[in-house]
């Protein structure tokens, strides 16, 4: 099993930055991919970025490429999402999740954190 705890959300103005953290624990963390997803009010959950723990391969959604970056700290078993040049359309609840594949499909992720709110004001 994998346990995930997100932190770092908040309110920021357009153009600002935030860094989200996902602290992962459990004996099998290194066998998983860790992804960041977001869900805005009235919308479905969408993939933002994913990183495969074993080799560090990453995926970033087109909507965030060049603005967001996913990374990991092996020693701290923590995954980060650095978000720069934030836009109002980035407003959502951000979740981290652990799954067996470098995937963008939420249903392929087994373990989920509780989510953290990101609000970007215009």
XYZ file of C-alpha atoms in Angstrom, residues 39-45:
7
model
C -10.320 18.859 -10.828
C -12.016 22.184 -11.311
C -15.659 22.780 -10.256
C -18.037 21.093 -12.671
C -15.243 19.409 -14.620
C -13.681 15.966 -14.732
C -10.351 15.032 -13.217
